[in-house]
Coordinates of C-alpha atoms in Angstrom, one line a residue:
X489 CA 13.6 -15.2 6.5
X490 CA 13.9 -11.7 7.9
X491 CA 12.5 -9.0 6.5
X492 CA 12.7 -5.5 7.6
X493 CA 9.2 -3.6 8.4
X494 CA 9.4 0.2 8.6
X495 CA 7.3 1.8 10.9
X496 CA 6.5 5.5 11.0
X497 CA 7.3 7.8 14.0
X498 CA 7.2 11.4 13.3
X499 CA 8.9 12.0 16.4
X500 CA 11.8 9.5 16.2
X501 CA 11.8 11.0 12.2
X502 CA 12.3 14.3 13.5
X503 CA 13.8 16.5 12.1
X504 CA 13.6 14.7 8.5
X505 CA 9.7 14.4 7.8
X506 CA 8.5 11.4 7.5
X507 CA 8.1 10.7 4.2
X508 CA 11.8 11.6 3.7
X509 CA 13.0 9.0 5.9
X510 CA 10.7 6.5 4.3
X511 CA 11.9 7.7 1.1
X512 CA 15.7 6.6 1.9
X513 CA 14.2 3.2 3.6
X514 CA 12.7 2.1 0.4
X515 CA 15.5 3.6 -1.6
X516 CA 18.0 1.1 1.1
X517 CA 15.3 -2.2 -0.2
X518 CA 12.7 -2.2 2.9
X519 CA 9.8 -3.7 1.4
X520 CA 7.3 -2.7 3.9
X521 CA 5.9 0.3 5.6
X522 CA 3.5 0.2 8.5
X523 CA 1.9 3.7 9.4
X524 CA 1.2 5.5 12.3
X525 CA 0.9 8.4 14.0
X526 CA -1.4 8.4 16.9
X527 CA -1.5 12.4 16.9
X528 CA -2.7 13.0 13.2
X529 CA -5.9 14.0 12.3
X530 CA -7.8 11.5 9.9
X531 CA -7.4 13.8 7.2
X532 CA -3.6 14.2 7.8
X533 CA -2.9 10.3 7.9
X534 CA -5.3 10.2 4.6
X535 CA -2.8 12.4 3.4
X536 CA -0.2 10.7 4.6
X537 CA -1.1 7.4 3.5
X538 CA -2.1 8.7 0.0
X539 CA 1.9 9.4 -0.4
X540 CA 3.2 6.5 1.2
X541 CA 0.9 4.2 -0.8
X542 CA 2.3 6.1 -4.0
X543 CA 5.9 5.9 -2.6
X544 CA 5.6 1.7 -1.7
X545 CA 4.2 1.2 -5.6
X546 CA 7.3 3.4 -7.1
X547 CA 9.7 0.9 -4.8
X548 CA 7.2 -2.7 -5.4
X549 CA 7.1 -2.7 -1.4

């Protein structure tokens, strides 16, 4: 069984943000997010994570 796990890049995302193009990946069924960003500050992946966390319980992922 394979399942598709989407991980975050805000390079690779640009120029969507992030949270956009996870967004359209949970909208498409992915039922996983992994994130990372190895340039944010703590308080910006926080931040991040906060959304995402919101955004994976909307979708059940």
């Amino acid at each position: 069984d394979l399942r598709l796990i989407v991980i975050t890049d805000r390079g690779l995302a640009a120029p969507r943000d992030v949270l956009d193009v996870v967004a359209a990946a949970l909208e498409a069924g992915a039922p996983a997010v992994q994130l990372r960003d190895k340039d944010a500050t703590t308080r910006e992946l926080f931040e991040q994570a906060t959304e995402l966390r919101a955004m994976t319980r909307r979708h059940g992922a």
